[in-house]
Coordinates of C-alpha atoms in Angstrom, one line a residue:
X637 CA 135.9 159.4 155.0
X638 CA 133.5 162.6 153.6
X639 CA 130.4 161.6 155.6
X640 CA 130.8 158.8 157.6
X641 CA 127.8 156.4 157.9
X642 CA 126.2 157.9 154.6
X643 CA 126.0 156.3 151.4
X644 CA 127.6 157.3 148.2
X645 CA 124.5 158.7 146.7
X646 CA 124.1 160.6 149.6
X647 CA 127.7 162.6 149.4
X648 CA 126.8 163.0 145.9
X649 CA 123.7 164.6 146.6
X650 CA 125.6 166.5 149.1
X651 CA 128.0 167.6 147.0
X652 CA 126.6 168.0 143.8
X653 CA 123.0 168.8 144.5
X654 CA 120.2 167.4 142.6
X655 CA 116.4 168.6 141.7
X656 CA 115.9 169.5 145.2
X657 CA 118.4 170.5 147.0
X658 CA 121.6 173.3 145.9
X659 CA 125.1 171.4 145.8
X660 CA 127.5 172.4 148.5
X661 CA 130.4 173.0 145.9
X662 CA 128.2 174.9 143.4
X663 CA 126.9 176.8 146.8
X664 CA 130.8 177.8 148.0
X665 CA 131.5 178.6 144.3
X666 CA 128.9 181.2 144.0
X667 CA 130.2 182.9 147.0
X668 CA 133.8 183.1 146.2
X669 CA 132.9 184.2 142.9
X670 CA 130.7 187.4 144.0
X671 CA 132.4 190.6 144.1
X672 CA 134.4 191.6 146.9
X673 CA 132.5 193.8 149.4
X674 CA 133.8 197.6 149.2
X675 CA 136.0 198.5 152.2
X676 CA 135.4 202.3 153.0
X677 CA 138.2 202.4 155.9
X678 CA 136.2 205.5 157.6
X679 CA 136.1 206.0 161.1
X680 CA 134.9 208.2 164.0
X681 CA 138.4 207.6 165.6
X682 CA 140.4 208.4 162.4
X683 CA 138.2 211.7 161.4
X684 CA 138.1 212.7 165.3
X685 CA 141.9 212.1 164.9
X686 CA 142.4 214.3 162.5
X687 CA 140.3 217.1 163.5
X688 CA 142.3 217.1 167.0
X689 CA 145.5 217.1 165.0
X690 CA 144.2 220.2 162.9
X691 CA 143.2 222.0 166.1
X692 CA 146.7 220.7 167.8
X693 CA 148.7 222.6 164.9
X694 CA 146.7 225.7 164.8
X695 CA 147.4 226.1 168.3
X696 CA 151.3 226.0 167.8
X697 CA 150.9 228.1 165.1
X698 CA 149.1 230.8 166.9
X699 CA 151.1 230.7 169.5
X700 CA 154.2 231.2 167.2
X701 CA 152.7 234.5 166.1
X702 CA 151.8 235.8 169.2
X703 CA 155.7 235.5 169.9
X704 CA 156.3 237.1 166.6
X705 CA 153.6 239.7 167.3
X706 CA 155.5 240.8 170.6
X707 CA 158.9 241.1 169.0
X708 CA 157.7 242.7 166.0
X709 CA 160.6 245.5 166.1
X710 CA 162.7 242.6 166.1
X711 CA 161.0 241.0 162.9
X712 CA 161.3 244.3 160.9
X713 CA 165.3 244.6 161.9
X714 CA 165.4 240.8 160.9
X715 CA 163.9 241.6 157.3
X716 CA 166.2 244.7 157.2
X717 CA 169.3 242.5 157.7
X718 CA 168.3 240.1 155.4
X719 CA 167.8 242.7 152.7
X720 CA 171.2 243.9 153.5
X721 CA 172.8 240.7 153.1
X722 CA 170.8 240.2 149.7
X723 CA 173.0 243.5 148.5
X724 CA 176.3 242.1 150.0
X725 CA 177.0 240.2 146.6
X726 CA 179.8 242.1 144.7
X727 CA 178.9 245.4 146.9
X728 CA 181.9 247.9 147.7
X729 CA 179.8 250.7 148.9
X730 CA 177.1 251.2 151.5
X731 CA 173.6 250.2 150.1
X732 CA 171.7 253.5 151.9
X733 CA 174.7 256.1 151.4
X734 CA 177.4 255.1 148.8
X735 CA 180.2 255.6 150.8
X736 CA 183.1 253.2 150.3
X737 CA 183.3 250.6 152.2
X738 CA 186.9 251.1 153.5
X739 CA 185.5 254.7 154.4
X740 CA 182.7 253.6 156.6
X741 CA 182.5 254.1 160.1
X742 CA 181.1 250.2 160.2
X743 CA 180.3 247.8 157.6
X744 CA 176.9 247.8 156.9
X745 CA 177.1 244.0 155.9
X746 CA 179.3 242.8 158.8
X747 CA 176.2 245.1 161.2
X748 CA 173.7 243.1 159.4
X749 CA 175.2 239.5 159.7
X750 CA 176.1 240.3 163.4
X751 CA 172.5 241.0 163.9
X752 CA 170.8 238.3 162.3
X753 CA 173.2 236.1 164.5
X754 CA 171.9 237.8 167.8
X755 CA 168.6 237.1 166.4
X756 CA 168.6 233.9 166.1
X757 CA 165.6 233.0 168.5
X758 CA 163.1 234.9 166.4
X759 CA 164.5 232.8 163.3
X760 CA 163.8 230.0 165.0
X761 CA 160.4 231.1 165.6
X762 CA 159.8 232.4 162.5
X763 CA 160.6 228.7 161.3
X764 CA 158.2 227.3 163.7
X765 CA 155.7 229.5 162.8
X766 CA 156.3 229.0 158.4
X767 CA 156.4 224.8 159.5
X768 CA 153.3 224.7 161.5
X769 CA 151.6 226.9 158.7
X770 CA 152.6 223.9 156.0
X771 CA 151.6 221.5 158.7
X772 CA 148.3 223.1 159.2
X773 CA 147.7 222.9 155.4
X774 CA 148.9 219.3 155.5
X775 CA 145.9 218.6 158.8
X776 CA 143.1 220.5 157.0
X777 CA 144.5 218.4 153.8
X778 CA 144.0 215.2 155.2
X779 CA 141.1 216.0 157.4
X780 CA 139.3 217.4 153.7
X781 CA 140.4 213.9 152.2
X782 CA 138.9 211.7 155.1
X783 CA 135.8 213.5 155.1
X784 CA 135.5 213.8 151.3
X785 CA 135.7 209.8 151.8
X786 CA 133.4 209.9 154.6
X787 CA 130.4 211.6 152.2
X788 CA 131.3 209.4 149.2
X789 CA 130.9 206.3 151.8
X790 CA 127.8 207.9 152.9
X791 CA 125.9 208.0 149.8
X792 CA 126.7 204.6 148.8
X793 CA 125.9 203.0 152.4
X794 CA 123.4 206.2 153.5
X795 CA 122.5 207.9 150.9
X796 CA 118.9 209.1 152.8
X797 CA 120.5 209.8 155.6
X798 CA 123.0 212.1 154.6
X799 CA 120.3 213.9 152.4
X800 CA 118.1 214.3 155.7
X801 CA 121.6 215.7 157.1
X802 CA 121.9 218.5 154.7
X803 CA 125.7 218.9 155.5
X804 CA 127.8 221.6 154.2
X805 CA 129.2 220.8 150.8
X806 CA 133.0 220.5 151.1
X807 CA 135.1 222.5 148.9
X808 CA 137.3 220.6 146.3
X809 CA 140.7 221.8 148.4
X810 CA 141.3 222.9 151.6
X811 CA 142.3 226.1 151.0
X812 CA 140.6 229.3 152.8
X813 CA 137.9 228.7 155.5
X814 CA 136.5 225.5 154.4
X815 CA 136.0 224.3 157.8
X816 CA 134.2 227.1 159.7
X817 CA 130.6 225.9 158.6
X818 CA 131.1 222.2 159.8
X819 CA 132.1 223.6 163.3
X820 CA 129.7 226.5 164.1
X821 CA 126.9 226.1 166.0
X822 CA 128.5 223.7 168.5
X823 CA 129.8 221.3 165.8
X824 CA 126.8 220.3 164.7
X825 CA 127.5 219.8 161.4
X826 CA 130.7 218.0 162.2
X827 CA 128.9 215.4 165.1
X828 CA 126.2 214.6 162.5
X829 CA 128.8 213.7 160.0
X830 CA 130.4 211.6 163.0
X831 CA 126.7 210.0 163.8
X832 CA 126.4 209.1 160.0
X833 CA 130.1 207.2 160.0
X834 CA 128.8 204.8 162.4
X835 CA 126.6 202.8 159.4
X836 CA 129.9 203.0 157.6
X837 CA 131.5 201.5 160.1
X838 CA 129.3 198.7 160.3
X839 CA 129.2 198.0 157.0
X840 CA 132.9 197.7 156.8
X841 CA 132.8 195.3 159.4
X842 CA 130.4 193.1 157.5
X843 CA 132.6 193.2 154.9
X844 CA 136.0 192.6 157.0
X845 CA 133.8 189.3 158.1
X846 CA 132.7 188.5 154.8
X847 CA 136.4 188.7 153.5
X848 CA 137.3 186.3 156.4
X849 CA 134.5 183.9 155.4
X850 CA 136.1 184.2 152.0
X851 CA 139.2 182.6 153.3
X852 CA 137.2 179.9 154.9
X853 CA 135.4 179.0 151.8
X854 CA 138.4 179.4 149.3
X855 CA 140.0 176.7 152.0
X856 CA 136.7 174.3 151.7
X857 CA 136.3 175.0 148.1
X858 CA 139.9 173.4 148.0
X859 CA 138.3 170.4 149.9
X860 CA 135.6 170.2 148.4
X861 CA 137.4 169.9 145.0
X862 CA 139.3 167.1 146.3
X863 CA 136.3 165.3 147.2
X864 CA 135.2 165.8 143.8
X865 CA 138.1 164.2 142.3
X866 CA 137.7 161.2 144.6
X867 CA 134.1 160.8 143.4
X868 CA 134.7 161.1 139.8
X869 CA 137.6 158.6 140.3
X870 CA 135.4 156.2 142.2
X871 CA 132.6 156.5 139.5
X872 CA 134.8 155.8 136.6
X873 CA 135.8 152.9 138.3
X874 CA 132.2 152.0 139.0
X875 CA 131.8 152.8 135.4
X876 CA 134.4 150.3 134.6
X877 CA 133.1 147.9 136.6
X878 CA 129.5 148.2 135.5
X879 CA 130.7 147.8 132.0
X880 CA 132.9 144.9 133.0
X881 CA 130.2 142.9 134.6
X882 CA 127.9 143.5 131.5
X883 CA 130.2 142.3 129.4
X884 CA 130.6 139.3 132.2
X885 CA 127.2 138.6 131.2
X886 CA 126.9 138.7 128.2
X887 CA 129.8 136.1 127.6
X888 CA 127.6 134.1 130.5
X889 CA 124.5 134.8 128.4
X890 CA 126.5 133.3 125.1
X891 CA 127.9 130.6 127.1
X892 CA 124.7 129.3 128.5
X893 CA 123.0 129.4 124.8
X894 CA 126.2 127.6 123.8
X895 CA 125.9 125.1 126.2
X896 CA 122.5 124.9 127.4
X897 CA 122.5 121.0 127.3
X898 CA 125.8 120.8 129.1
X899 CA 124.6 123.3 131.6
X900 CA 121.2 121.4 132.4
X901 CA 123.1 117.8 132.5
X902 CA 125.9 119.4 135.3
X903 CA 122.7 120.7 137.0
X904 CA 120.7 117.2 137.3
X905 CA 124.3 115.8 138.2
X906 CA 124.6 118.7 140.8
X907 CA 121.6 117.6 142.6
X908 CA 122.5 113.8 142.3
X909 CA 125.9 115.1 144.0
X910 CA 124.3 117.2 146.8
X911 CA 122.2 114.2 147.4
X912 CA 125.6 112.2 147.8
X913 CA 127.6 114.6 149.6
X914 CA 124.3 114.6 152.2
X915 CA 124.5 110.8 152.5
X916 CA 128.2 110.9 153.0
X917 CA 128.2 113.5 155.3
X918 CA 125.0 111.8 157.3
X919 CA 127.4 108.3 157.2
X920 CA 130.4 110.2 158.4
X921 CA 127.9 112.3 161.2
X922 CA 127.2 108.5 161.8
X923 CA 130.2 106.3 161.5
X924 CA 132.4 108.9 163.7
X925 CA 129.1 109.0 166.5
X926 CA 129.3 104.9 166.1
X927 CA 133.0 105.0 167.0
X928 CA 132.6 107.0 169.4
X929 CA 130.2 105.0 170.8
X930 CA 132.4 101.9 170.3
X931 CA 135.2 103.4 171.9
X932 CA 132.8 104.1 175.0
X933 CA 131.1 101.1 175.0
X934 CA 133.5 99.0 177.1
X935 CA 133.3 101.7 179.8
X936 CA 129.6 102.2 179.5
X937 CA 129.3 98.1 179.4
X938 CA 131.7 97.3 182.3
X939 CA 131.4 100.3 184.5
X940 CA 131.2 99.4 188.4
X941 CA 130.7 95.5 187.4
X942 CA 134.3 94.4 188.8
X943 CA 133.4 93.7 192.3
X944 CA 130.1 92.2 191.5
X945 CA 131.9 90.0 188.9
X946 CA 134.6 88.7 191.4
X947 CA 132.1 87.9 194.2
X948 CA 130.2 85.9 191.7
X949 CA 133.4 84.0 190.4
X950 CA 134.5 83.3 193.9
X951 CA 130.9 81.7 194.6
X952 CA 131.0 80.0 191.5
X953 CA 134.5 78.7 192.6
X954 CA 133.2 77.8 196.2
X955 CA 135.0 74.7 196.4
X956 CA 138.3 76.0 195.4
X957 CA 140.9 76.4 198.1
X958 CA 140.7 79.9 199.5
X959 CA 144.1 80.8 198.3
X960 CA 143.1 80.2 194.6
X961 CA 139.9 82.6 194.9
X962 CA 140.2 86.6 193.7
X963 CA 141.0 89.2 196.0
X964 CA 140.6 92.1 193.3
X965 CA 139.4 91.9 189.7
X966 CA 139.6 95.1 187.2
X967 CA 137.5 94.7 183.8
X968 CA 139.1 96.4 180.9
X969 CA 137.4 100.0 180.5
X970 CA 139.4 100.1 176.7
X971 CA 139.4 98.1 173.6
X972 CA 142.9 95.6 173.8
X973 CA 142.9 96.0 177.5
X974 CA 143.7 93.0 179.9
X975 CA 141.2 91.8 182.6
X976 CA 143.6 91.6 185.4
X977 CA 143.2 89.4 188.8
X978 CA 144.5 89.4 192.1
X979 CA 144.3 86.7 194.1
X980 CA 143.6 86.2 197.9
X981 CA 146.8 84.6 198.1
X982 CA 149.1 87.3 196.8
X983 CA 146.9 90.9 197.1
X984 CA 148.6 93.8 195.0
X985 CA 150.2 91.3 192.4
X986 CA 148.3 91.6 189.3
X987 CA 148.1 88.7 186.5
X988 CA 146.3 88.4 183.0
X989 CA 143.6 86.5 183.7
X990 CA 143.2 85.1 179.9
X991 CA 146.9 84.0 180.6
X992 CA 146.8 82.6 184.0
X993 CA 143.7 81.1 184.3
X994 CA 142.8 77.7 183.0
X995 CA 139.4 77.1 180.4
X996 CA 137.3 76.5 183.1
X997 CA 138.2 79.4 185.4
X998 CA 138.3 81.6 182.2
X999 CA 134.5 80.2 181.4
X1000 CA 133.4 80.8 185.3
X1001 CA 134.9 84.4 184.8
X1002 CA 132.9 85.3 181.5
X1003 CA 130.0 83.8 183.3
X1004 CA 130.1 86.1 186.1
X1005 CA 130.9 89.0 184.2
X1006 CA 128.0 88.6 182.0
X1007 CA 125.5 87.7 185.2
X1008 CA 127.3 90.7 186.8
X1009 CA 125.9 92.7 184.2
X1010 CA 122.6 91.1 183.7
X1011 CA 121.6 91.8 187.8
X1012 CA 123.2 95.1 187.5
X1013 CA 120.9 96.3 184.7
X1014 CA 118.2 94.5 186.5
X1015 CA 117.3 92.5 183.4
X1016 CA 114.3 90.4 183.7
X1017 CA 115.2 87.5 181.9
X1018 CA 118.4 85.4 181.7
X1019 CA 119.1 82.6 179.4
X1020 CA 122.3 80.3 179.8
X1021 CA 123.0 78.0 176.7
X1022 CA 125.2 75.0 178.1
X1023 CA 126.5 77.1 180.7
X1024 CA 128.5 74.4 182.2
X1025 CA 130.0 72.7 178.9
X1026 CA 133.8 72.2 179.8
X1027 CA 133.3 73.1 183.2
X1028 CA 134.1 70.1 186.1
X1029 CA 131.6 69.0 188.2
X1030 CA 132.8 71.1 191.3
X1031 CA 132.5 74.0 189.7
X1032 CA 129.0 72.6 188.3
X1033 CA 128.0 72.6 191.8
X1034 CA 129.0 75.9 192.6
X1035 CA 127.6 77.5 189.4
X1036 CA 124.1 76.1 190.0
X1037 CA 124.0 76.5 194.0
X1038 CA 124.9 80.2 192.8
X1039 CA 122.2 80.5 190.7
X1040 CA 119.6 79.0 192.6
X1041 CA 120.6 78.9 196.3
X1042 CA 122.4 82.4 196.8
X1043 CA 118.6 84.0 195.4
X1044 CA 120.7 85.9 192.8
X1045 CA 118.2 85.4 190.3
X1046 CA 115.1 86.1 192.3
X1047 CA 112.4 87.9 190.1
X1048 CA 114.2 86.8 186.7
X1049 CA 112.8 84.1 184.6
X1050 CA 115.5 82.0 183.8
X1051 CA 115.9 79.8 180.3
X1052 CA 118.9 76.8 181.1
X1053 CA 119.9 74.9 178.1
X1054 CA 122.3 71.9 179.1
X1055 CA 123.9 68.7 177.6
X1056 CA 124.8 67.7 181.2
X1057 CA 121.7 65.4 182.3
X1058 CA 123.0 65.1 186.0
X1059 CA 123.5 68.8 186.0
X1060 CA 119.8 69.3 185.3
X1061 CA 118.6 66.4 187.4
X1062 CA 121.0 67.9 190.6
X1063 CA 119.1 71.3 189.8
X1064 CA 115.5 69.6 190.2
X1065 CA 116.5 68.0 193.0
X1066 CA 118.2 70.8 195.0
X1067 CA 115.3 73.8 194.2
X1068 CA 113.1 71.8 196.3
X1069 CA 109.4 70.7 195.5
X1070 CA 107.8 73.8 195.6
X1071 CA 110.0 75.6 193.0
X1072 CA 110.7 72.1 191.4
X1073 CA 106.8 72.7 190.3
X1074 CA 107.4 76.0 188.6
X1075 CA 110.0 74.4 186.3
X1076 CA 108.7 74.1 182.5
X1077 CA 111.2 71.4 181.3
X1078 CA 111.5 70.6 177.0
X1079 CA 113.4 67.9 175.9
X1080 CA 114.7 67.8 172.8
X1081 CA 115.3 63.8 171.6
X1082 CA 117.4 62.5 168.9
X1083 CA 116.3 62.0 165.9
X1084 CA 115.2 58.6 164.0
X1085 CA 115.8 59.7 160.2
X1086 CA 113.2 62.2 160.5
X1087 CA 114.3 66.0 158.9
X1088 CA 112.7 68.0 162.4
X1089 CA 113.3 68.4 165.3
X1090 CA 111.5 65.6 168.0
X1091 CA 110.9 68.0 171.2
X1092 CA 109.3 66.2 174.4
X1093 CA 107.1 69.7 175.9
X1094 CA 106.4 67.3 179.1
X1095 CA 109.0 64.7 180.0
X1096 CA 108.5 63.8 183.9
X1097 CA 110.0 65.3 186.4
X1098 CA 113.3 64.4 188.3
X1099 CA 112.8 65.9 191.5
X1100 CA 112.2 62.7 194.0
X1101 CA 109.9 64.1 196.3
X1102 CA 107.2 64.3 193.2
X1103 CA 108.4 61.1 191.8
X1104 CA 107.4 59.8 195.0
X1105 CA 104.3 61.7 195.6
X1106 CA 103.2 60.6 192.1
X1107 CA 104.2 57.2 192.8
X1108 CA 102.0 56.9 195.6
X1109 CA 98.9 58.6 194.1
X1110 CA 98.8 56.0 192.1
X1111 CA 99.2 53.2 194.6
X1112 CA 102.9 52.7 193.4
X1113 CA 104.2 51.8 197.3
X1114 CA 107.4 50.3 196.0
X1115 CA 108.1 53.3 193.4
X1116 CA 107.2 55.5 196.2
X1117 CA 109.9 54.0 198.5
X1118 CA 112.0 53.8 195.9
X1119 CA 112.0 57.6 195.1
X1120 CA 111.9 58.5 198.6
X1121 CA 114.9 56.7 199.4
X1122 CA 117.1 59.2 197.0
X1123 CA 114.7 62.1 198.3
X1124 CA 115.9 61.7 202.1
X1125 CA 119.3 61.2 201.2
X1126 CA 119.4 64.4 199.3
X1127 CA 117.3 66.3 201.5
X1128 CA 119.2 65.2 204.6
X1129 CA 122.3 65.9 202.7
X1130 CA 121.4 69.5 202.2
X1131 CA 120.5 69.8 205.9
X1132 CA 123.7 68.7 207.0
X1133 CA 125.6 71.4 204.8
X1134 CA 123.1 73.9 205.9
X1135 CA 123.9 72.4 209.7
X1136 CA 127.8 72.6 208.8
X1137 CA 127.9 76.4 207.9
X1138 CA 125.7 77.6 211.2
X1139 CA 128.0 75.6 213.7
X1140 CA 129.5 72.4 213.8
X1141 CA 128.4 69.9 211.4
X1142 CA 130.5 66.7 212.8
X1143 CA 128.2 63.6 212.8
X1144 CA 129.2 60.1 214.2
X1145 CA 127.8 57.1 211.8
X1146 CA 127.4 54.0 212.5
X1147 CA 128.5 51.2 209.8
X1148 CA 127.8 46.9 209.5
X1149 CA 130.8 46.5 208.5
X1150 CA 134.5 47.7 207.1
X1151 CA 132.9 48.4 203.5
X1152 CA 129.2 48.5 204.3
X1153 CA 127.4 51.8 203.5
X1154 CA 126.0 53.9 206.4
X1155 CA 122.0 53.6 207.2
X1156 CA 119.8 56.4 206.1
X1157 CA 118.2 56.0 209.4
X1158 CA 121.0 56.4 211.9
X1159 CA 121.8 59.3 209.7
X1160 CA 118.4 61.2 210.1
X1161 CA 118.8 60.5 214.4
X1162 CA 121.9 61.6 214.2
X1163 CA 121.2 64.7 212.2
X1164 CA 118.0 64.8 214.2
X1165 CA 120.0 64.8 217.5
X1166 CA 122.5 67.9 216.2
X1167 CA 119.3 70.1 214.9
X1168 CA 118.1 69.8 218.7
X1169 CA 121.6 71.4 219.9
X1170 CA 121.6 74.5 217.5
X1171 CA 120.9 77.8 219.5
X1172 CA 118.6 80.4 218.6
X1173 CA 116.9 78.1 215.9
X1174 CA 115.3 79.9 212.9
X1175 CA 111.5 79.9 212.7
X1176 CA 111.3 77.1 210.3
X1177 CA 113.4 74.5 212.4
X1178 CA 110.6 73.2 214.3
X1179 CA 109.1 72.3 211.1
X1180 CA 112.2 70.8 210.4
X1181 CA 112.5 68.8 213.2
X1182 CA 109.0 67.7 213.0
X1183 CA 109.0 66.3 209.8
X1184 CA 112.1 64.1 211.3
X1185 CA 110.2 63.1 214.3
X1186 CA 107.3 61.9 212.0
X1187 CA 110.0 60.0 209.8
X1188 CA 112.0 58.5 212.8
X1189 CA 109.0 57.5 214.8
X1190 CA 108.0 54.6 212.1
X1191 CA 109.9 51.6 213.7
X1192 CA 113.4 51.6 212.2
X1193 CA 113.4 47.7 212.1
X1194 CA 109.9 48.1 209.9
X1195 CA 110.0 46.6 206.2
X1196 CA 109.7 50.3 205.2
X1197 CA 112.9 51.2 206.9
X1198 CA 114.3 47.8 205.6
X1199 CA 113.5 49.2 202.2
X1200 CA 114.7 53.0 202.4
X1201 CA 118.2 51.6 204.2
X1202 CA 118.9 48.7 201.8
X1203 CA 118.1 50.6 198.3
X1204 CA 116.0 50.3 195.8
X1205 CA 116.8 46.7 194.7
X1206 CA 114.8 44.0 193.4
X1207 CA 114.6 41.5 195.8
X1208 CA 112.1 38.8 196.1
X1209 CA 109.8 40.2 199.0
X1210 CA 106.4 38.3 200.2
X1211 CA 105.2 40.9 202.3
X1212 CA 103.1 43.9 201.2
X1213 CA 104.3 47.6 202.3
X1214 CA 102.1 49.4 204.7
X1215 CA 100.1 51.8 202.4
X1216 CA 100.3 54.2 206.0
X1217 CA 103.8 53.8 206.6
X1218 CA 104.7 54.9 203.4
X1219 CA 102.2 57.6 203.0
X1220 CA 104.0 58.9 206.5
X1221 CA 107.5 58.5 204.8
X1222 CA 106.3 60.7 201.7
X1223 CA 104.7 63.5 203.7
X1224 CA 107.6 63.8 205.7
X1225 CA 110.0 64.1 202.9
X1226 CA 107.6 66.7 201.6
X1227 CA 107.6 68.2 204.9
X1228 CA 111.4 68.3 205.2
X1229 CA 111.5 69.7 201.8
X1230 CA 109.3 72.5 202.8
X1231 CA 111.5 73.1 205.8
X1232 CA 114.8 73.3 204.3
X1233 CA 113.6 75.5 201.8
X1234 CA 112.6 78.1 204.5
X1235 CA 115.8 77.5 206.1
X1236 CA 118.0 78.2 203.0
X1237 CA 116.0 81.3 201.9
X1238 CA 117.0 82.7 205.7
X1239 CA 120.1 81.6 205.1

């Protein structure tokens, strides 16, 4: 409030002063304690007006005197009449001749009274003369007083200039012609006085200014006194506060001395508490981040997987009726959410998947979701741990075909475990020779009382074509034909399935009796004819047809075809198998496997 933007110390120095500067309060007080300047109240205007007034009255007096001089005889009569009237008091006779007033021709007193009445104008002029004379004396007296005041002021203000001017002396009274020396010589002395009065006027102006400033200074002093009181109050409060601080510090010091050991323990415990608080704060932050992550994890893991999981589920269940396939699938994006599905036969109607689906279908759905996530993230490895457990054979067929025929796992390392021996056997057949050779198989054997695992790290392959080729290489022609029969059956079945997806898959097969099995040779003949009628054949089709032609080029009544048609019975045979025919059959099966793989890759 006193001086915005400045410190308390600055304000105190400004108000009270210090060794370098004088305080504003003492400065203002010193100015007010100094004597008040003299006001002489002398001016040229006042002196000139007084002289002019004297001149004016003198002119009026001169005019009255002139009028009286012009009527001097009247003036004598007036004096005579006044003298006669003065004798009127108790008179019984004429003052001039002593005649009794009753005997005179004209009463002298009455005549004097009448004469004065007739000379009333003259009396008025006389009265004015007297008044003017008195007024002139008064005016000259006032002029003398004013001039004396001016001289006294000049003695104080401009003594040297007054001495040099050598003005006439002023008399103590205004009697006589005291003014004449001031007006002689064209009013030289008078005008000199007026010129000297200018310095008095300046001095009076300065004095008036100082007196006006004293009023302002008095107001400022009152304001500064208020500031002084406020500062003293603040100093008192500060002193009390500092004393309170000192008392508190003393008390704290005494406390620290008395409780030194406890203070040390508290400081040690404070460090532990601070450390624990840091751990707790960090844990709370981590826990919050973890909860936030867990809350968003379902949406993060399942984002965009609904369509892919639905397609995989339908692929797993490809052998189900079309109405039981899924039209839409919604995965939960929050905790405790439901997996909802729509069937192709009931679009728009949602069901809780875990309520309406069977255990096998639920396993297919879970497998579809996980595989969709694996594919979506581009994982280089996929592990199936007993994937077809509690899944029927029909769905196993759809699962392995989805894995290995739809190229969904192309470029991935697949690790698959299963107790289903036929499932693994079927996979090795369906993969074809080229891919079956890339498989690494480990077989866990039953324990015979020992307490360690028994693992067959190189079990024989289950692929019939590879088995046939291995038997032929070992000159086991019978075993080669034995393995060739199921190889050709599997290859032609897969080829027939491929044909059914590309057009009319119906074939007419001949049976030798009501309960007889169809012959493999007849199946190959019919399949060869159907493939030859396919429009816009695949580039691999000629190789497949050539393999069938090569296979059918062997006489259908030969011992080799008889063995292939009849199966692998251990019947008594005297004739040896022709190695060239067996080699031709194995090579045809190998070529048919390679061509079928190309057809399936081209879909």
